[in-house]
Amino acid sequence: MAEISSSAAGPAPGRLTTADGIPLKTALAAAEARARRRALLLVLPLLLFILVTFVAPIGQMLHRSVYNPSFPQNMPATVAWIRDAPVGTAPDEAAFEALAADLRAADENKTAGVVGTRVNYEYPGSRSMFTKAARAADKITPPFRAAFEDLDSDWTDPELWQAMRATASAYTANFYLAALDRTRDVAGHVVQVEEDRQVYVKLFVRTLALSLLITVLTFFLAYPIAHLLATLPLRHSNLLMIFVLLPFWTSLLVRTTAWIVLLQSQGVVNNTLVASGLVADEARIQMIYNQTGTVVAMTHILLPFMVLPLYSVMRPINPSYVRAARSLGATSWTAFRRIYFPQTIPGIGAGALLVFILAVGYYITPALVGGSDGQLISNLIAFHMTKSLNWSMAAALAAILLAGVLVLYWLYDRLIGIDNLKLG
Amino acid sequence: MAVETGDAAFVVFDQVQKSYDGETLVVKDLNLAIGKGEFLTMLGPSGSGKTTCLMMLAGFETATHGEILLDGRPINNIPPHRRGIGMVFQSYALFPHMTVGENLSFPLEVRGLERTLRETKVKRALEMVQMGAFAGRRPAQLSGGQQQRIALARALVFEPDLVLMDEPLGALDKQLREHMQYEIKHLHENLGITVVYVTHDQSEALTMSDRVAVFNDGVIQQLASPQDLYERPENSFVAQFIGENNKLPAKILSRVGNDVTVELPDGSTGRANAVSCGGVGSATLLSIRPERIVVDPMDDTNATDATVRELIYLGDHIRCRLSVHGSEDFIVKVPNSSRKHLLTVGQRTRVGWAAEDARALGTQ
């Protein structure tokens, strides 16, 4: 009887409670909350550090790739006219009046250069037009259209006005269009830029192709080395490991320069070939300052990133797996293909992903040994950051690169599974 | 000396030697003939060369000298995958990226069997080890004992005549190990295969084998049936390694046939059974099994004074450590029967043993 009454007083079946009658889930959450809070406190410094030094700058750069306020901030009257006029409207007297007013203000505030630079991204050669017109703004009198035409006949070019329209709003996708060798024509349609100005897509393709080539090369070089490392007795494998890691501990600059010494036309390799009579003196092979140089040097530099993940998956593979396969009737090739190789796939995936992502963003080595046709997209991003100061363009290129890498990462997760990634 | 290769010999080791470094021999002049359908166990401490012998038979190590014959054919130059020998590894070596079914199907696939035939054979092999419901599992989802069964089924699925087992039960707990011993023994009896089994566990060897080869230092010390091995060890290593054993140093006074009279260190004399001792006047080692010693003996042969030093209660018997003939480590197993002798530590008593239970072995 006592048993029945106690179960009747208890909660509905399926809802477990503690001895005090608190629901079990609540009690569990309360018990674990303390541990969770303490764990959070431990990672908080790192979290803040990453937010401040990593997430925030990247977010800001990504924002910059779609946001450039220099034109609308400094040319309010012109922007107002552009907003009222539909796309394709030829600039009328009112438009030039507004332009003249804005340029007068720009001359006083010394912002004509900023505005000119912004329009110049879309319409090359326009920066000097803006600075010249701003200097002469006081002398521009009605009729404005004729006055501007006197200064420079390009002021009435519909393409210039399309360019100003494109820059009139602070938020724009034009940098992305430009990064993909696209632009807007007078009517506002997206079109390809002229052939001699198409550089970015070609460079993206080259970057991906070279990175893929380097990944494949490092795989074929690293697989046997990693296998040797994993199967040699510890005494020998430690020595070999030091040889593999030696490049890791050497400065990137030293390693790259060493390749210049080896591969240049008066370098060690060419001199040896000429001395041995394999190559004529006047036909020295050009192995550096081109794509070959980039591929050779980067393959060497990125090799450890392939060897180490492979080694870390190969080391724990018990040799008895292959022995078992052999005893079950498999030839050594079948045993490798069916038993050994599949167990190394997580390492191959990790190594390939690591090498590929590093190669896609590589900068110093191609800059030093790439010559003109061995440059990668990161060299162009650096150019826009430091030389042309078109940060929005640099940000757009970097964002496309980032998106590409994330797509690859997603693909990897779908095909192999990210939890299979083994880095060490 | 070469082994007599009789008709029954299925596996023959003929003067096989093995060295890894060119300086020491791991296996010294091994001669061994294994009959078809026999269950032979290679028993020995680690480093005794037993696993090396198995690996040479499987083809993973090459013999430095000598010849190994399988069914009359020399196999030294046949690669492991063409020897058709099933093998069970200590670590089981189940392929982790394949399901149980795929693991079992692998040896059939590489032999080019067609799909339906493969499926029937895999099913039959799984049922043989009572694992029929587990074909879709991964090895990591199985317990140690289940993995062991799968490894066994995989070594048998392609119907080899010879199966090698390298300490296959080493990773299991005691109860499961004993259970699997019987299962392997029954499989061997039902299938009529030849099994070469390597272990360092003597009870495992005694339980399962037709014959046991005791290895030490690269040499077979004794090759005999489990009963002979236990009852009639030929040298002190075997006596010591198989079962428990009391050793008393002695000197031979006289010898008539196999009956010897020996003098023990304290000057008393006793009678023993000569096995591998020298002639009159030479030193010998008496080997007496603890369970063959009687407390309070009826007759006076080999009876002597003893002092109880330690008592350990083990359920089915009581283990007594006594001081006998100057030896402080003289062990006697007293059965836990209703008429048990109530010994106490420090008590003085008498113990004795039959002359044929005291085996006079050579000193080495």
PDB file of C-alpha atoms in Angstrom, chain B residues 42-299:
ATOM      1  CA  MET B  42      54.591 -23.869 -29.636  1.00  0.00           C
ATOM      2  CA  LEU B  43      54.984 -22.927 -26.000  1.00  0.00           C
ATOM      3  CA  GLY B  44      57.746 -20.864 -24.499  1.00  0.00           C
ATOM      4  CA  PRO B  45      58.677 -17.646 -22.759  1.00  0.00           C
ATOM      5  CA  SER B  46      58.911 -14.472 -24.836  1.00  0.00           C
ATOM      6  CA  GLY B  47      62.063 -14.353 -26.920  1.00  0.00           C
ATOM      7  CA  SER B  48      62.276 -18.119 -27.155  1.00  0.00           C
ATOM      8  CA  GLY B  49      61.858 -18.125 -30.941  1.00  0.00           C
ATOM      9  CA  LYS B  50      58.361 -19.575 -31.138  1.00  0.00           C
ATOM     10  CA  THR B  51      56.754 -16.589 -32.881  1.00  0.00           C
ATOM     11  CA  THR B  52      59.688 -16.388 -35.292  1.00  0.00           C
ATOM     12  CA  CYS B  53      59.013 -19.998 -36.278  1.00  0.00           C
ATOM     13  CA  LEU B  54      55.364 -19.167 -36.908  1.00  0.00           C
ATOM     14  CA  MET B  55      56.287 -16.106 -38.981  1.00  0.00           C
ATOM     15  CA  MET B  56      58.670 -18.202 -41.076  1.00  0.00           C
ATOM     16  CA  LEU B  57      55.897 -20.688 -41.696  1.00  0.00           C
ATOM     17  CA  ALA B  58      53.493 -17.892 -42.645  1.00  0.00           C
ATOM     18  CA  GLY B  59      56.103 -16.371 -44.950  1.00  0.00           C
ATOM     19  CA  PHE B  60      56.679 -13.052 -43.175  1.00  0.00           C
ATOM     20  CA  GLU B  61      60.207 -13.998 -42.199  1.00  0.00           C
ATOM     21  CA  THR B  62      62.695 -15.903 -44.303  1.00  0.00           C
ATOM     22  CA  ALA B  63      64.678 -18.757 -42.838  1.00  0.00           C
ATOM     23  CA  THR B  64      68.388 -17.960 -42.688  1.00  0.00           C
ATOM     24  CA  HIS B  65      69.177 -21.624 -43.214  1.00  0.00           C
ATOM     25  CA  GLY B  66      67.219 -24.810 -43.732  1.00  0.00           C
ATOM     26  CA  GLU B  67      63.977 -25.677 -45.415  1.00  0.00           C
ATOM     27  CA  ILE B  68      60.308 -25.522 -44.538  1.00  0.00           C
ATOM     28  CA  LEU B  69      58.028 -27.964 -46.339  1.00  0.00           C
ATOM     29  CA  LEU B  70      54.262 -27.691 -46.597  1.00  0.00           C
ATOM     30  CA  ASP B  71      52.522 -30.819 -47.836  1.00  0.00           C
ATOM     31  CA  GLY B  72      55.843 -32.011 -49.257  1.00  0.00           C
ATOM     32  CA  ARG B  73      56.618 -28.790 -51.172  1.00  0.00           C
ATOM     33  CA  PRO B  74      59.426 -26.475 -50.068  1.00  0.00           C
ATOM     34  CA  ILE B  75      57.823 -23.073 -49.416  1.00  0.00           C
ATOM     35  CA  ASN B  76      60.854 -20.919 -48.690  1.00  0.00           C
ATOM     36  CA  ASN B  77      60.421 -19.011 -51.957  1.00  0.00           C
ATOM     37  CA  ILE B  78      56.640 -18.881 -52.044  1.00  0.00           C
ATOM     38  CA  PRO B  79      55.263 -15.458 -51.032  1.00  0.00           C
ATOM     39  CA  PRO B  80      52.787 -15.450 -48.123  1.00  0.00           C
ATOM     40  CA  HIS B  81      49.713 -14.806 -50.273  1.00  0.00           C
ATOM     41  CA  ARG B  82      50.295 -17.976 -52.304  1.00  0.00           C
ATOM     42  CA  ARG B  83      50.817 -20.282 -49.326  1.00  0.00           C
ATOM     43  CA  GLY B  84      47.111 -20.560 -48.541  1.00  0.00           C
ATOM     44  CA  ILE B  85      47.660 -20.547 -44.801  1.00  0.00           C
ATOM     45  CA  GLY B  86      45.045 -18.996 -42.528  1.00  0.00           C
ATOM     46  CA  MET B  87      46.367 -16.883 -39.735  1.00  0.00           C
ATOM     47  CA  VAL B  88      44.930 -15.380 -36.556  1.00  0.00           C
ATOM     48  CA  PHE B  89      46.937 -12.504 -35.126  1.00  0.00           C
ATOM     49  CA  GLN B  90      47.390 -11.505 -31.531  1.00  0.00           C
ATOM     50  CA  SER B  91      45.882  -8.090 -32.299  1.00  0.00           C
ATOM     51  CA  TYR B  92      43.213  -9.780 -34.492  1.00  0.00           C
ATOM     52  CA  ALA B  93      44.156  -7.363 -37.350  1.00  0.00           C
ATOM     53  CA  LEU B  94      40.542  -6.945 -38.413  1.00  0.00           C
ATOM     54  CA  PHE B  95      40.467  -4.268 -41.097  1.00  0.00           C
ATOM     55  CA  PRO B  96      38.966  -1.252 -39.308  1.00  0.00           C
ATOM     56  CA  HIS B  97      37.554   0.407 -42.442  1.00  0.00           C
ATOM     57  CA  MET B  98      35.539  -2.645 -43.454  1.00  0.00           C
ATOM     58  CA  THR B  99      32.492  -4.247 -41.907  1.00  0.00           C
ATOM     59  CA  VAL B 100      32.671  -7.726 -40.451  1.00  0.00           C
ATOM     60  CA  GLY B 101      31.121  -9.106 -43.625  1.00  0.00           C
ATOM     61  CA  GLU B 102      33.629  -7.279 -45.831  1.00  0.00           C
ATOM     62  CA  ASN B 103      36.470  -8.519 -43.660  1.00  0.00           C
ATOM     63  CA  LEU B 104      35.379 -12.087 -44.181  1.00  0.00           C
ATOM     64  CA  SER B 105      34.675 -11.552 -47.836  1.00  0.00           C
ATOM     65  CA  PHE B 106      38.159 -10.119 -48.479  1.00  0.00           C
ATOM     66  CA  PRO B 107      40.075 -13.421 -48.802  1.00  0.00           C
ATOM     67  CA  LEU B 108      37.331 -14.719 -51.097  1.00  0.00           C
ATOM     68  CA  GLU B 109      37.384 -11.566 -53.247  1.00  0.00           C
ATOM     69  CA  VAL B 110      41.122 -11.716 -53.815  1.00  0.00           C
ATOM     70  CA  ARG B 111      40.653 -15.329 -54.854  1.00  0.00           C
ATOM     71  CA  GLY B 112      38.156 -14.168 -57.458  1.00  0.00           C
ATOM     72  CA  LEU B 113      35.108 -15.961 -56.098  1.00  0.00           C
ATOM     73  CA  GLU B 114      31.794 -14.783 -57.449  1.00  0.00           C
ATOM     74  CA  ARG B 115      29.470 -12.763 -55.294  1.00  0.00           C
ATOM     75  CA  THR B 116      26.772 -15.309 -54.422  1.00  0.00           C
ATOM     76  CA  LEU B 117      29.333 -17.939 -53.488  1.00  0.00           C
ATOM     77  CA  ARG B 118      31.154 -15.389 -51.345  1.00  0.00           C
ATOM     78  CA  GLU B 119      27.986 -14.491 -49.500  1.00  0.00           C
ATOM     79  CA  THR B 120      27.151 -18.113 -48.720  1.00  0.00           C
ATOM     80  CA  LYS B 121      30.640 -18.820 -47.440  1.00  0.00           C
ATOM     81  CA  VAL B 122      30.761 -15.664 -45.317  1.00  0.00           C
ATOM     82  CA  LYS B 123      27.384 -16.514 -43.833  1.00  0.00           C
ATOM     83  CA  ARG B 124      28.451 -20.064 -43.061  1.00  0.00           C
ATOM     84  CA  ALA B 125      31.728 -18.929 -41.467  1.00  0.00           C
ATOM     85  CA  LEU B 126      29.928 -16.371 -39.308  1.00  0.00           C
ATOM     86  CA  GLU B 127      27.425 -18.930 -38.144  1.00  0.00           C
ATOM     87  CA  MET B 128      30.245 -21.317 -37.329  1.00  0.00           C
ATOM     88  CA  VAL B 129      31.471 -18.830 -34.694  1.00  0.00           C
ATOM     89  CA  GLN B 130      27.920 -17.827 -33.661  1.00  0.00           C
ATOM     90  CA  MET B 131      28.270 -14.317 -35.042  1.00  0.00           C
ATOM     91  CA  GLY B 132      25.698 -14.526 -37.828  1.00  0.00           C
ATOM     92  CA  ALA B 133      23.922 -11.315 -36.810  1.00  0.00           C
ATOM     93  CA  PHE B 134      27.042  -9.156 -36.864  1.00  0.00           C
ATOM     94  CA  ALA B 135      27.935  -9.022 -40.565  1.00  0.00           C
ATOM     95  CA  GLY B 136      27.069  -5.339 -40.847  1.00  0.00           C
ATOM     96  CA  ARG B 137      29.034  -4.157 -37.820  1.00  0.00           C
ATOM     97  CA  ARG B 138      32.446  -2.523 -37.818  1.00  0.00           C
ATOM     98  CA  PRO B 139      35.208  -4.252 -35.815  1.00  0.00           C
ATOM     99  CA  ALA B 140      35.376  -1.267 -33.443  1.00  0.00           C
ATOM    100  CA  GLN B 141      31.753  -1.899 -32.437  1.00  0.00           C
ATOM    101  CA  LEU B 142      32.545  -5.414 -31.209  1.00  0.00           C
ATOM    102  CA  SER B 143      33.871  -6.602 -27.882  1.00  0.00           C
ATOM    103  CA  GLY B 144      37.244  -8.306 -27.621  1.00  0.00           C
ATOM    104  CA  GLY B 145      35.731 -11.777 -27.598  1.00  0.00           C
ATOM    105  CA  GLN B 146      33.552 -11.007 -30.612  1.00  0.00           C
ATOM    106  CA  GLN B 147      36.528  -9.614 -32.518  1.00  0.00           C
ATOM    107  CA  GLN B 148      38.386 -12.789 -31.667  1.00  0.00           C
ATOM    108  CA  ARG B 149      35.618 -14.907 -33.178  1.00  0.00           C
ATOM    109  CA  ILE B 150      35.562 -12.784 -36.333  1.00  0.00           C
ATOM    110  CA  ALA B 151      39.329 -13.087 -36.687  1.00  0.00           C
ATOM    111  CA  LEU B 152      38.945 -16.832 -36.346  1.00  0.00           C
ATOM    112  CA  ALA B 153      36.140 -16.933 -38.914  1.00  0.00           C
ATOM    113  CA  ARG B 154      38.193 -14.842 -41.345  1.00  0.00           C
ATOM    114  CA  ALA B 155      41.156 -17.206 -41.071  1.00  0.00           C
ATOM    115  CA  LEU B 156      38.863 -20.156 -41.775  1.00  0.00           C
ATOM    116  CA  VAL B 157      36.503 -18.726 -44.397  1.00  0.00           C
ATOM    117  CA  PHE B 158      38.704 -19.618 -47.366  1.00  0.00           C
ATOM    118  CA  GLU B 159      39.040 -23.169 -46.061  1.00  0.00           C
ATOM    119  CA  PRO B 160      42.785 -23.419 -45.567  1.00  0.00           C
ATOM    120  CA  ASP B 161      44.294 -26.755 -44.544  1.00  0.00           C
ATOM    121  CA  LEU B 162      46.640 -25.078 -42.123  1.00  0.00           C
ATOM    122  CA  VAL B 163      45.781 -22.339 -39.650  1.00  0.00           C
ATOM    123  CA  LEU B 164      48.368 -20.480 -37.609  1.00  0.00           C
ATOM    124  CA  MET B 165      47.442 -18.713 -34.395  1.00  0.00           C
ATOM    125  CA  ASP B 166      49.763 -16.237 -32.744  1.00  0.00           C
ATOM    126  CA  GLU B 167      48.678 -15.866 -29.120  1.00  0.00           C
ATOM    127  CA  PRO B 168      45.106 -15.231 -30.241  1.00  0.00           C
ATOM    128  CA  LEU B 169      43.616 -15.223 -26.759  1.00  0.00           C
ATOM    129  CA  GLY B 170      46.240 -13.009 -25.132  1.00  0.00           C
ATOM    130  CA  ALA B 171      44.018  -9.934 -24.961  1.00  0.00           C
ATOM    131  CA  LEU B 172      40.958 -11.604 -23.449  1.00  0.00           C
ATOM    132  CA  ASP B 173      40.050 -11.874 -19.795  1.00  0.00           C
ATOM    133  CA  LYS B 174      40.496 -15.202 -18.025  1.00  0.00           C
ATOM    134  CA  GLN B 175      36.942 -16.497 -18.234  1.00  0.00           C
ATOM    135  CA  LEU B 176      36.490 -15.638 -21.888  1.00  0.00           C
ATOM    136  CA  ARG B 177      39.911 -17.057 -22.659  1.00  0.00           C
ATOM    137  CA  GLU B 178      38.993 -20.428 -21.193  1.00  0.00           C
ATOM    138  CA  HIS B 179      35.715 -20.435 -23.073  1.00  0.00           C
ATOM    139  CA  MET B 180      37.438 -19.611 -26.369  1.00  0.00           C
ATOM    140  CA  GLN B 181      39.997 -22.370 -25.772  1.00  0.00           C
ATOM    141  CA  TYR B 182      37.228 -24.937 -25.898  1.00  0.00           C
ATOM    142  CA  GLU B 183      35.653 -23.312 -28.931  1.00  0.00           C
ATOM    143  CA  ILE B 184      38.891 -23.342 -30.877  1.00  0.00           C
ATOM    144  CA  LYS B 185      39.487 -26.929 -29.845  1.00  0.00           C
ATOM    145  CA  HIS B 186      36.023 -27.938 -31.050  1.00  0.00           C
ATOM    146  CA  LEU B 187      36.439 -26.073 -34.336  1.00  0.00           C
ATOM    147  CA  HIS B 188      39.692 -27.912 -34.862  1.00  0.00           C
ATOM    148  CA  GLU B 189      38.036 -31.252 -34.199  1.00  0.00           C
ATOM    149  CA  ASN B 190      35.019 -30.546 -36.400  1.00  0.00           C
ATOM    150  CA  LEU B 191      36.891 -29.101 -39.379  1.00  0.00           C
ATOM    151  CA  GLY B 192      39.855 -31.467 -39.363  1.00  0.00           C
ATOM    152  CA  ILE B 193      42.321 -28.650 -40.027  1.00  0.00           C
ATOM    153  CA  THR B 194      45.932 -28.563 -38.952  1.00  0.00           C
ATOM    154  CA  VAL B 195      46.593 -25.885 -36.341  1.00  0.00           C
ATOM    155  CA  VAL B 196      49.911 -24.452 -35.234  1.00  0.00           C
ATOM    156  CA  TYR B 197      49.308 -22.406 -32.128  1.00  0.00           C
ATOM    157  CA  VAL B 198      51.751 -20.112 -30.366  1.00  0.00           C
ATOM    158  CA  THR B 199      51.338 -19.168 -26.734  1.00  0.00           C
ATOM    159  CA  HIS B 200      53.254 -18.490 -23.557  1.00  0.00           C
ATOM    160  CA  ASP B 201      50.360 -19.685 -21.405  1.00  0.00           C
ATOM    161  CA  GLN B 202      51.010 -23.285 -20.368  1.00  0.00           C
ATOM    162  CA  SER B 203      47.444 -24.050 -19.298  1.00  0.00           C
ATOM    163  CA  GLU B 204      46.251 -22.949 -22.745  1.00  0.00           C
ATOM    164  CA  ALA B 205      48.793 -25.278 -24.334  1.00  0.00           C
ATOM    165  CA  LEU B 206      47.803 -28.216 -22.134  1.00  0.00           C
ATOM    166  CA  THR B 207      44.074 -27.679 -22.698  1.00  0.00           C
ATOM    167  CA  MET B 208      44.042 -27.540 -26.471  1.00  0.00           C
ATOM    168  CA  SER B 209      46.977 -29.360 -27.978  1.00  0.00           C
ATOM    169  CA  ASP B 210      47.622 -32.812 -29.371  1.00  0.00           C
ATOM    170  CA  ARG B 211      51.311 -32.136 -28.929  1.00  0.00           C
ATOM    171  CA  VAL B 212      53.234 -29.281 -27.357  1.00  0.00           C
ATOM    172  CA  ALA B 213      56.684 -28.107 -28.404  1.00  0.00           C
ATOM    173  CA  VAL B 214      58.323 -26.295 -25.501  1.00  0.00           C
ATOM    174  CA  PHE B 215      60.712 -23.641 -26.793  1.00  0.00           C
ATOM    175  CA  ASN B 216      63.522 -22.007 -24.953  1.00  0.00           C
ATOM    176  CA  ASP B 217      66.544 -20.185 -26.246  1.00  0.00           C
ATOM    177  CA  GLY B 218      65.730 -21.053 -29.860  1.00  0.00           C
ATOM    178  CA  VAL B 219      65.637 -24.792 -29.230  1.00  0.00           C
ATOM    179  CA  ILE B 220      62.756 -27.202 -28.721  1.00  0.00           C
ATOM    180  CA  GLN B 221      63.274 -28.477 -25.164  1.00  0.00           C
ATOM    181  CA  GLN B 222      60.648 -31.176 -25.388  1.00  0.00           C
ATOM    182  CA  LEU B 223      58.018 -32.207 -27.892  1.00  0.00           C
ATOM    183  CA  ALA B 224      55.338 -34.365 -26.325  1.00  0.00           C
ATOM    184  CA  SER B 225      51.663 -34.736 -25.565  1.00  0.00           C
ATOM    185  CA  PRO B 226      50.343 -32.517 -22.741  1.00  0.00           C
ATOM    186  CA  GLN B 227      50.189 -35.461 -20.391  1.00  0.00           C
ATOM    187  CA  ASP B 228      53.751 -36.587 -21.049  1.00  0.00           C
ATOM    188  CA  LEU B 229      54.949 -33.046 -20.765  1.00  0.00           C
ATOM    189  CA  TYR B 230      53.451 -32.618 -17.343  1.00  0.00           C
ATOM    190  CA  GLU B 231      54.087 -36.079 -15.992  1.00  0.00           C
ATOM    191  CA  ARG B 232      57.465 -36.720 -17.560  1.00  0.00           C
ATOM    192  CA  PRO B 233      59.378 -33.489 -18.175  1.00  0.00           C
ATOM    193  CA  GLU B 234      62.723 -34.300 -19.725  1.00  0.00           C
ATOM    194  CA  ASN B 235      64.725 -31.448 -18.301  1.00  0.00           C
ATOM    195  CA  SER B 236      64.521 -28.908 -15.541  1.00  0.00           C
ATOM    196  CA  PHE B 237      63.402 -26.091 -17.856  1.00  0.00           C
ATOM    197  CA  VAL B 238      60.334 -28.024 -18.962  1.00  0.00           C
ATOM    198  CA  ALA B 239      59.648 -29.174 -15.422  1.00  0.00           C
ATOM    199  CA  GLN B 240      59.825 -25.605 -14.249  1.00  0.00           C
ATOM    200  CA  PHE B 241      57.889 -24.080 -17.132  1.00  0.00           C
ATOM    201  CA  ILE B 242      54.994 -26.564 -17.191  1.00  0.00           C
ATOM    202  CA  GLY B 243      53.113 -26.427 -13.954  1.00  0.00           C
ATOM    203  CA  GLU B 244      54.547 -25.871 -10.525  1.00  0.00           C
ATOM    204  CA  ASN B 245      57.482 -27.828  -9.333  1.00  0.00           C
ATOM    205  CA  ASN B 246      59.690 -28.249  -6.264  1.00  0.00           C
ATOM    206  CA  LYS B 247      63.398 -28.524  -6.888  1.00  0.00           C
ATOM    207  CA  LEU B 248      65.825 -30.184  -4.518  1.00  0.00           C
ATOM    208  CA  PRO B 249      69.540 -30.421  -5.342  1.00  0.00           C
ATOM    209  CA  ALA B 250      70.979 -33.896  -4.653  1.00  0.00           C
ATOM    210  CA  LYS B 251      73.844 -36.275  -5.430  1.00  0.00           C
ATOM    211  CA  ILE B 252      73.407 -39.736  -6.918  1.00  0.00           C
ATOM    212  CA  LEU B 253      74.658 -42.512  -4.681  1.00  0.00           C
ATOM    213  CA  SER B 254      73.637 -45.604  -6.640  1.00  0.00           C
ATOM    214  CA  ARG B 255      71.578 -46.511  -9.655  1.00  0.00           C
ATOM    215  CA  VAL B 256      69.693 -49.668 -10.605  1.00  0.00           C
ATOM    216  CA  GLY B 257      67.924 -49.244 -13.930  1.00  0.00           C
ATOM    217  CA  ASN B 258      65.896 -46.093 -13.462  1.00  0.00           C
ATOM    218  CA  ASP B 259      65.837 -46.364  -9.694  1.00  0.00           C
ATOM    219  CA  VAL B 260      68.394 -44.129  -8.078  1.00  0.00           C
ATOM    220  CA  THR B 261      69.308 -43.501  -4.502  1.00  0.00           C
ATOM    221  CA  VAL B 262      70.244 -39.901  -3.849  1.00  0.00           C
ATOM    222  CA  GLU B 263      71.843 -38.006  -1.025  1.00  0.00           C
ATOM    223  CA  LEU B 264      70.166 -34.737  -0.085  1.00  0.00           C
ATOM    224  CA  PRO B 265      72.069 -31.663   1.194  1.00  0.00           C
ATOM    225  CA  ASP B 266      71.250 -32.379   4.832  1.00  0.00           C
ATOM    226  CA  GLY B 267      72.828 -35.853   4.538  1.00  0.00           C
ATOM    227  CA  SER B 268      69.635 -37.919   4.446  1.00  0.00           C
ATOM    228  CA  THR B 269      69.015 -40.269   1.544  1.00  0.00           C
ATOM    229  CA  GLY B 270      66.005 -40.823  -0.633  1.00  0.00           C
ATOM    230  CA  ARG B 271      64.847 -42.690  -3.724  1.00  0.00           C
ATOM    231  CA  ALA B 272      64.021 -41.196  -7.056  1.00  0.00           C
ATOM    232  CA  ASN B 273      63.247 -41.935 -10.686  1.00  0.00           C
ATOM    233  CA  ALA B 274      66.175 -41.243 -13.075  1.00  0.00           C
ATOM    234  CA  VAL B 275      65.157 -39.223 -16.150  1.00  0.00           C
ATOM    235  CA  SER B 276      68.073 -37.246 -17.454  1.00  0.00           C
ATOM    236  CA  CYS B 277      70.592 -37.364 -14.645  1.00  0.00           C
ATOM    237  CA  GLY B 278      74.198 -38.492 -14.923  1.00  0.00           C
ATOM    238  CA  GLY B 279      75.875 -41.549 -13.418  1.00  0.00           C
ATOM    239  CA  VAL B 280      76.776 -42.359  -9.833  1.00  0.00           C
ATOM    240  CA  GLY B 281      78.426 -39.461  -8.027  1.00  0.00           C
ATOM    241  CA  SER B 282      77.030 -36.714 -10.295  1.00  0.00           C
ATOM    242  CA  ALA B 283      74.849 -33.858  -9.104  1.00  0.00           C
ATOM    243  CA  THR B 284      71.160 -33.913  -9.943  1.00  0.00           C
ATOM    244  CA  LEU B 285      68.021 -31.885  -9.405  1.00  0.00           C
ATOM    245  CA  LEU B 286      64.995 -33.655  -7.976  1.00  0.00           C
ATOM    246  CA  SER B 287      61.730 -32.381  -9.381  1.00  0.00           C
ATOM    247  CA  ILE B 288      58.567 -33.076  -7.383  1.00  0.00           C
ATOM    248  CA  ARG B 289      55.086 -31.751  -8.234  1.00  0.00           C
ATOM    249  CA  PRO B 290      53.417 -30.004  -5.266  1.00  0.00           C
ATOM    250  CA  GLU B 291      50.227 -32.051  -5.591  1.00  0.00           C
ATOM    251  CA  ARG B 292      52.155 -35.343  -5.359  1.00  0.00           C
ATOM    252  CA  ILE B 293      53.434 -34.636  -1.885  1.00  0.00           C
ATOM    253  CA  VAL B 294      51.645 -36.218   1.038  1.00  0.00           C
ATOM    254  CA  VAL B 295      51.469 -34.657   4.462  1.00  0.00           C
ATOM    255  CA  ASP B 296      51.793 -37.227   7.282  1.00  0.00           C
ATOM    256  CA  PRO B 297      52.721 -40.114   4.930  1.00  0.00           C
ATOM    257  CA  MET B 298      51.838 -43.692   5.761  1.00  0.00           C
ATOM    258  CA  ASP B 299      55.129 -45.272   4.678  1.00  0.00           C
TER     259      ASP B 299
END
